[in-house]
Amino acid sequence: MPPIRAFAPILARNGGGALVNMLALASWAGSPGFPGYAASKSAQWSLTDAPRTGLREQGTLVVAVHSGFVDTDLSSWADAPRITTVDVAERTVEALANDRWEVLADADADADADADADADADAETRQAKAALSQPLHAETGR
Protein backbone atom coordinates (compact mmCIF):
# COMPACT_ATOMS: atom_id res chain seq x y z
CA MET A 1 0.00 0.00 0.00
CA PRO A 2 1.44 3.39 -0.95
CA PRO A 3 0.93 5.01 2.50
CA ILE A 4 2.80 2.18 4.21
CA ARG A 5 5.62 2.38 1.65
CA ALA A 6 5.78 6.15 2.12
CA PHE A 7 5.78 6.24 5.92
CA ALA A 8 7.62 3.02 6.89
CA PRO A 9 11.12 4.41 6.11
CA ILE A 10 10.37 7.62 8.02
CA LEU A 11 9.14 5.65 11.03
CA ALA A 12 12.20 3.36 10.84
CA ARG A 13 14.56 6.34 10.88
CA ASN A 14 12.78 7.58 14.00
CA GLY A 15 12.85 4.28 15.88
CA GLY A 16 9.42 2.99 14.87
CA GLY A 17 5.86 4.07 15.53
CA ALA A 18 2.43 3.00 14.38
CA LEU A 19 0.32 2.89 11.24
CA VAL A 20 -3.47 2.67 11.62
CA ASN A 21 -5.72 1.53 8.81
CA MET A 22 -9.48 2.07 9.01
CA LEU A 23 -11.37 -0.95 7.69
CA ALA A 24 -14.85 -2.27 8.40
CA LEU A 25 -16.42 -5.23 10.16
CA ALA A 26 -17.19 -6.37 6.62
CA SER A 27 -13.50 -7.26 6.24
CA TRP A 28 -14.12 -10.16 8.64
CA ALA A 29 -17.72 -11.10 7.86
CA GLY A 30 -19.46 -10.39 4.59
CA SER A 31 -23.03 -9.36 4.00
CA PRO A 32 -25.23 -10.81 1.26
CA GLY A 33 -26.36 -7.30 0.36
CA PHE A 34 -22.83 -5.96 -0.14
CA PRO A 35 -20.54 -8.78 -1.36
CA GLY A 36 -18.27 -6.47 -3.37
CA TYR A 37 -17.79 -4.16 -0.41
CA ALA A 38 -16.95 -7.08 1.88
CA ALA A 39 -14.49 -8.50 -0.66
CA SER A 40 -12.73 -5.16 -1.07
CA LYS A 41 -12.48 -4.65 2.71
CA SER A 42 -11.17 -8.18 3.14
CA ALA A 43 -8.50 -7.48 0.52
CA GLN A 44 -7.65 -4.23 2.29
CA TRP A 45 -7.27 -6.15 5.57
CA SER A 46 -4.90 -8.56 3.83
CA LEU A 47 -2.85 -5.62 2.54
CA THR A 48 -2.76 -4.26 6.09
CA ASP A 49 -1.77 -7.60 7.59
CA ALA A 50 0.93 -8.53 5.06
CA PRO A 51 3.61 -5.98 6.08
CA ARG A 52 3.14 -6.41 9.83
CA THR A 53 6.00 -8.83 10.47
CA GLY A 54 8.61 -6.83 8.60
CA LEU A 55 7.51 -3.54 10.07
CA ARG A 56 7.39 -5.05 13.55
CA GLU A 57 11.13 -5.72 13.23
CA GLN A 58 11.71 -1.97 12.82
CA GLY A 59 9.49 -1.14 15.80
CA THR A 60 6.38 -0.20 13.84
CA LEU A 61 2.96 -1.46 14.92
CA VAL A 62 0.36 -1.87 12.15
CA VAL A 63 -3.20 -1.65 13.50
CA ALA A 64 -6.38 -2.53 11.61
CA VAL A 65 -9.56 -0.89 12.91
CA HIS A 66 -12.66 -2.88 11.97
CA SER A 67 -15.67 -0.70 12.67
CA GLY A 68 -19.34 -1.10 12.18
CA PHE A 69 -21.37 1.90 11.06
CA VAL A 70 -19.77 5.05 12.45
CA ASP A 71 -22.09 7.93 13.30
CA THR A 72 -21.20 10.29 10.42
CA ASP A 73 -23.02 11.84 7.49
CA LEU A 74 -21.76 9.01 5.29
CA SER A 75 -23.66 6.39 7.31
CA SER A 76 -26.80 8.46 7.87
CA TRP A 77 -28.70 6.33 5.35
CA ALA A 78 -28.19 3.13 7.37
CA ASP A 79 -30.93 1.93 9.65
CA ALA A 80 -28.45 0.27 11.97
CA PRO A 81 -26.75 0.95 15.28
CA ARG A 82 -23.80 3.32 14.94
CA ILE A 83 -20.69 3.80 17.02
CA THR A 84 -19.48 7.32 17.71
CA THR A 85 -16.25 8.66 16.26
CA VAL A 86 -15.06 9.28 19.82
CA ASP A 87 -15.59 5.61 20.73
CA VAL A 88 -13.69 4.46 17.63
CA ALA A 89 -10.82 6.83 18.47
CA GLU A 90 -10.70 5.73 22.12
CA ARG A 91 -10.63 2.04 21.19
CA THR A 92 -7.91 2.70 18.64
CA VAL A 93 -5.74 4.60 21.13
CA GLU A 94 -6.29 1.81 23.66
CA ALA A 95 -5.11 -0.74 21.09
CA LEU A 96 -2.01 1.35 20.35
CA ALA A 97 -1.23 1.63 24.06
CA ASN A 98 -1.63 -2.13 24.53
CA ASP A 99 0.23 -3.23 21.41
CA ARG A 100 -2.84 -4.84 19.78
CA TRP A 101 -3.02 -5.34 16.02
CA GLU A 102 -6.80 -5.47 15.60
CA VAL A 103 -9.57 -3.21 16.86
CA LEU A 104 -13.18 -4.36 16.69
CA ALA A 105 -15.35 -1.27 17.05
CA ASP A 106 -19.05 -2.02 16.93
CA ALA A 107 -22.00 -0.12 18.39
CA ASP A 108 -23.61 -3.35 19.63
CA ALA A 109 -20.79 -4.24 22.02
CA ASP A 110 -19.43 -2.38 25.01
CA ALA A 111 -15.81 -1.23 25.24
CA ASP A 112 -14.76 -3.83 27.86
CA ALA A 113 -16.16 -6.69 25.80
CA ASP A 114 -14.51 -5.23 22.70
CA ALA A 115 -11.13 -5.05 24.45
CA ASP A 116 -11.41 -8.76 25.21
CA ALA A 117 -12.60 -9.43 21.66
CA ASP A 118 -9.67 -7.44 20.27
CA ALA A 119 -7.18 -9.58 22.19
CA ASP A 120 -9.01 -12.76 21.15
CA ALA A 121 -9.17 -11.53 17.55
CA ASP A 122 -5.41 -11.09 17.48
CA ALA A 123 -4.82 -14.63 18.73
CA GLU A 124 -7.54 -16.27 16.64
CA THR A 125 -6.54 -14.41 13.49
CA ARG A 126 -2.89 -15.36 13.92
CA GLN A 127 -3.83 -19.02 14.49
CA ALA A 128 -6.15 -19.13 11.47
CA LYS A 129 -3.65 -17.41 9.19
CA ALA A 130 -0.85 -19.69 10.42
CA ALA A 131 -2.96 -22.77 9.73
CA LEU A 132 -3.95 -21.54 6.29
CA SER A 133 -0.38 -20.68 5.36
CA GLN A 134 0.94 -24.19 5.98
CA PRO A 135 1.74 -26.29 2.90
CA LEU A 136 -0.83 -28.81 1.83
CA HIS A 137 0.33 -32.41 2.01
CA ALA A 138 -1.04 -35.01 -0.35
CA GLU A 139 -2.75 -37.87 1.41
CA THR A 140 -0.98 -41.20 1.01
CA GLY A 141 -2.61 -44.48 0.12
CA ARG A 142 -5.02 -43.15 -2.48
Tab-separated table of C-alpha atoms in Angstrom:
chain	number	residue	atom	x	y	z
A	1	MET	CA	0.000	0.000	0.000
A	2	PRO	CA	1.436	3.388	-0.950
A	3	PRO	CA	0.929	5.013	2.497
A	4	ILE	CA	2.802	2.177	4.206
A	5	ARG	CA	5.619	2.376	1.649
A	6	ALA	CA	5.784	6.146	2.116
A	7	PHE	CA	5.784	6.241	5.921
A	8	ALA	CA	7.622	3.025	6.893
A	9	PRO	CA	11.120	4.407	6.112
A	10	ILE	CA	10.375	7.616	8.022
A	11	LEU	CA	9.144	5.649	11.034
A	12	ALA	CA	12.200	3.358	10.838
A	13	ARG	CA	14.563	6.339	10.878
A	14	ASN	CA	12.779	7.578	13.998
A	15	GLY	CA	12.848	4.277	15.881
A	16	GLY	CA	9.419	2.991	14.873
A	17	GLY	CA	5.863	4.074	15.534
A	18	ALA	CA	2.432	3.003	14.379
A	19	LEU	CA	0.320	2.894	11.244
A	20	VAL	CA	-3.470	2.670	11.624
A	21	ASN	CA	-5.723	1.529	8.806
A	22	MET	CA	-9.480	2.066	9.012
A	23	LEU	CA	-11.369	-0.945	7.692
A	24	ALA	CA	-14.849	-2.268	8.402
A	25	LEU	CA	-16.419	-5.230	10.161
A	26	ALA	CA	-17.186	-6.373	6.622
A	27	SER	CA	-13.504	-7.257	6.244
A	28	TRP	CA	-14.123	-10.165	8.638
A	29	ALA	CA	-17.717	-11.100	7.860
A	30	GLY	CA	-19.465	-10.394	4.589
A	31	SER	CA	-23.031	-9.361	3.996
A	32	PRO	CA	-25.233	-10.809	1.265
A	33	GLY	CA	-26.362	-7.300	0.365
A	34	PHE	CA	-22.830	-5.964	-0.142
A	35	PRO	CA	-20.541	-8.782	-1.361
A	36	GLY	CA	-18.269	-6.470	-3.369
A	37	TYR	CA	-17.792	-4.156	-0.411
A	38	ALA	CA	-16.949	-7.081	1.881
A	39	ALA	CA	-14.488	-8.500	-0.658
A	40	SER	CA	-12.732	-5.157	-1.069
A	41	LYS	CA	-12.481	-4.646	2.708
A	42	SER	CA	-11.174	-8.182	3.141
A	43	ALA	CA	-8.505	-7.479	0.525
A	44	GLN	CA	-7.649	-4.234	2.290
A	45	TRP	CA	-7.272	-6.148	5.568
A	46	SER	CA	-4.896	-8.559	3.834
A	47	LEU	CA	-2.848	-5.617	2.536
A	48	THR	CA	-2.759	-4.263	6.091
A	49	ASP	CA	-1.767	-7.603	7.590
A	50	ALA	CA	0.928	-8.535	5.063
A	51	PRO	CA	3.610	-5.981	6.076
A	52	ARG	CA	3.138	-6.406	9.829
A	53	THR	CA	5.996	-8.832	10.471
A	54	GLY	CA	8.607	-6.829	8.597
A	55	LEU	CA	7.514	-3.539	10.075
A	56	ARG	CA	7.392	-5.055	13.555
A	57	GLU	CA	11.131	-5.724	13.229
A	58	GLN	CA	11.708	-1.967	12.819
A	59	GLY	CA	9.495	-1.140	15.799
A	60	THR	CA	6.378	-0.195	13.836
A	61	LEU	CA	2.965	-1.464	14.916
A	62	VAL	CA	0.365	-1.869	12.150
A	63	VAL	CA	-3.201	-1.651	13.496
A	64	ALA	CA	-6.380	-2.529	11.609
A	65	VAL	CA	-9.559	-0.889	12.909
A	66	HIS	CA	-12.662	-2.876	11.969
A	67	SER	CA	-15.673	-0.701	12.672
A	68	GLY	CA	-19.344	-1.102	12.177
A	69	PHE	CA	-21.367	1.902	11.061
A	70	VAL	CA	-19.772	5.050	12.450
A	71	ASP	CA	-22.095	7.933	13.302
A	72	THR	CA	-21.198	10.287	10.423
A	73	ASP	CA	-23.024	11.845	7.491
A	74	LEU	CA	-21.763	9.010	5.292
A	75	SER	CA	-23.659	6.393	7.314
A	76	SER	CA	-26.802	8.464	7.875
A	77	TRP	CA	-28.700	6.333	5.351
A	78	ALA	CA	-28.189	3.130	7.367
A	79	ASP	CA	-30.934	1.934	9.649
A	80	ALA	CA	-28.447	0.267	11.974
A	81	PRO	CA	-26.751	0.952	15.284
A	82	ARG	CA	-23.802	3.318	14.939
A	83	ILE	CA	-20.687	3.802	17.017
A	84	THR	CA	-19.482	7.324	17.705
A	85	THR	CA	-16.252	8.660	16.259
A	86	VAL	CA	-15.056	9.281	19.817
A	87	ASP	CA	-15.590	5.607	20.727
A	88	VAL	CA	-13.687	4.465	17.627
A	89	ALA	CA	-10.820	6.827	18.466
A	90	GLU	CA	-10.702	5.732	22.121
A	91	ARG	CA	-10.634	2.037	21.193
A	92	THR	CA	-7.911	2.701	18.638
A	93	VAL	CA	-5.743	4.599	21.127
A	94	GLU	CA	-6.286	1.808	23.662
A	95	ALA	CA	-5.105	-0.745	21.087
A	96	LEU	CA	-2.014	1.350	20.349
A	97	ALA	CA	-1.233	1.628	24.062
A	98	ASN	CA	-1.635	-2.131	24.533
A	99	ASP	CA	0.230	-3.227	21.408
A	100	ARG	CA	-2.837	-4.842	19.779
A	101	TRP	CA	-3.022	-5.343	16.022
A	102	GLU	CA	-6.801	-5.472	15.601
A	103	VAL	CA	-9.574	-3.206	16.858
A	104	LEU	CA	-13.178	-4.359	16.686
A	105	ALA	CA	-15.350	-1.268	17.047
A	106	ASP	CA	-19.049	-2.025	16.932
A	107	ALA	CA	-22.002	-0.123	18.385
A	108	ASP	CA	-23.609	-3.346	19.633
A	109	ALA	CA	-20.788	-4.242	22.021
A	110	ASP	CA	-19.433	-2.380	25.009
A	111	ALA	CA	-15.810	-1.234	25.244
A	112	ASP	CA	-14.758	-3.835	27.857
A	113	ALA	CA	-16.163	-6.689	25.801
A	114	ASP	CA	-14.514	-5.229	22.698
A	115	ALA	CA	-11.130	-5.047	24.454
A	116	ASP	CA	-11.407	-8.764	25.214
A	117	ALA	CA	-12.603	-9.427	21.664
A	118	ASP	CA	-9.671	-7.440	20.268
A	119	ALA	CA	-7.180	-9.577	22.191
A	120	ASP	CA	-9.014	-12.759	21.145
A	121	ALA	CA	-9.171	-11.528	17.545
A	122	ASP	CA	-5.412	-11.087	17.478
A	123	ALA	CA	-4.824	-14.630	18.727
A	124	GLU	CA	-7.541	-16.268	16.638
A	125	THR	CA	-6.536	-14.407	13.487
A	126	ARG	CA	-2.892	-15.355	13.919
A	127	GLN	CA	-3.834	-19.018	14.492
A	128	ALA	CA	-6.150	-19.131	11.473
A	129	LYS	CA	-3.653	-17.410	9.194
A	130	ALA	CA	-0.848	-19.689	10.420
A	131	ALA	CA	-2.955	-22.772	9.730
A	132	LEU	CA	-3.950	-21.542	6.286
A	133	SER	CA	-0.378	-20.684	5.356
A	134	GLN	CA	0.937	-24.186	5.979
A	135	PRO	CA	1.744	-26.291	2.905
A	136	LEU	CA	-0.834	-28.810	1.832
A	137	HIS	CA	0.333	-32.414	2.006
A	138	ALA	CA	-1.036	-35.011	-0.349
A	139	GLU	CA	-2.746	-37.869	1.406
A	140	THR	CA	-0.976	-41.197	1.007
A	141	GLY	CA	-2.614	-44.479	0.123
A	142	ARG	CA	-5.018	-43.149	-2.480
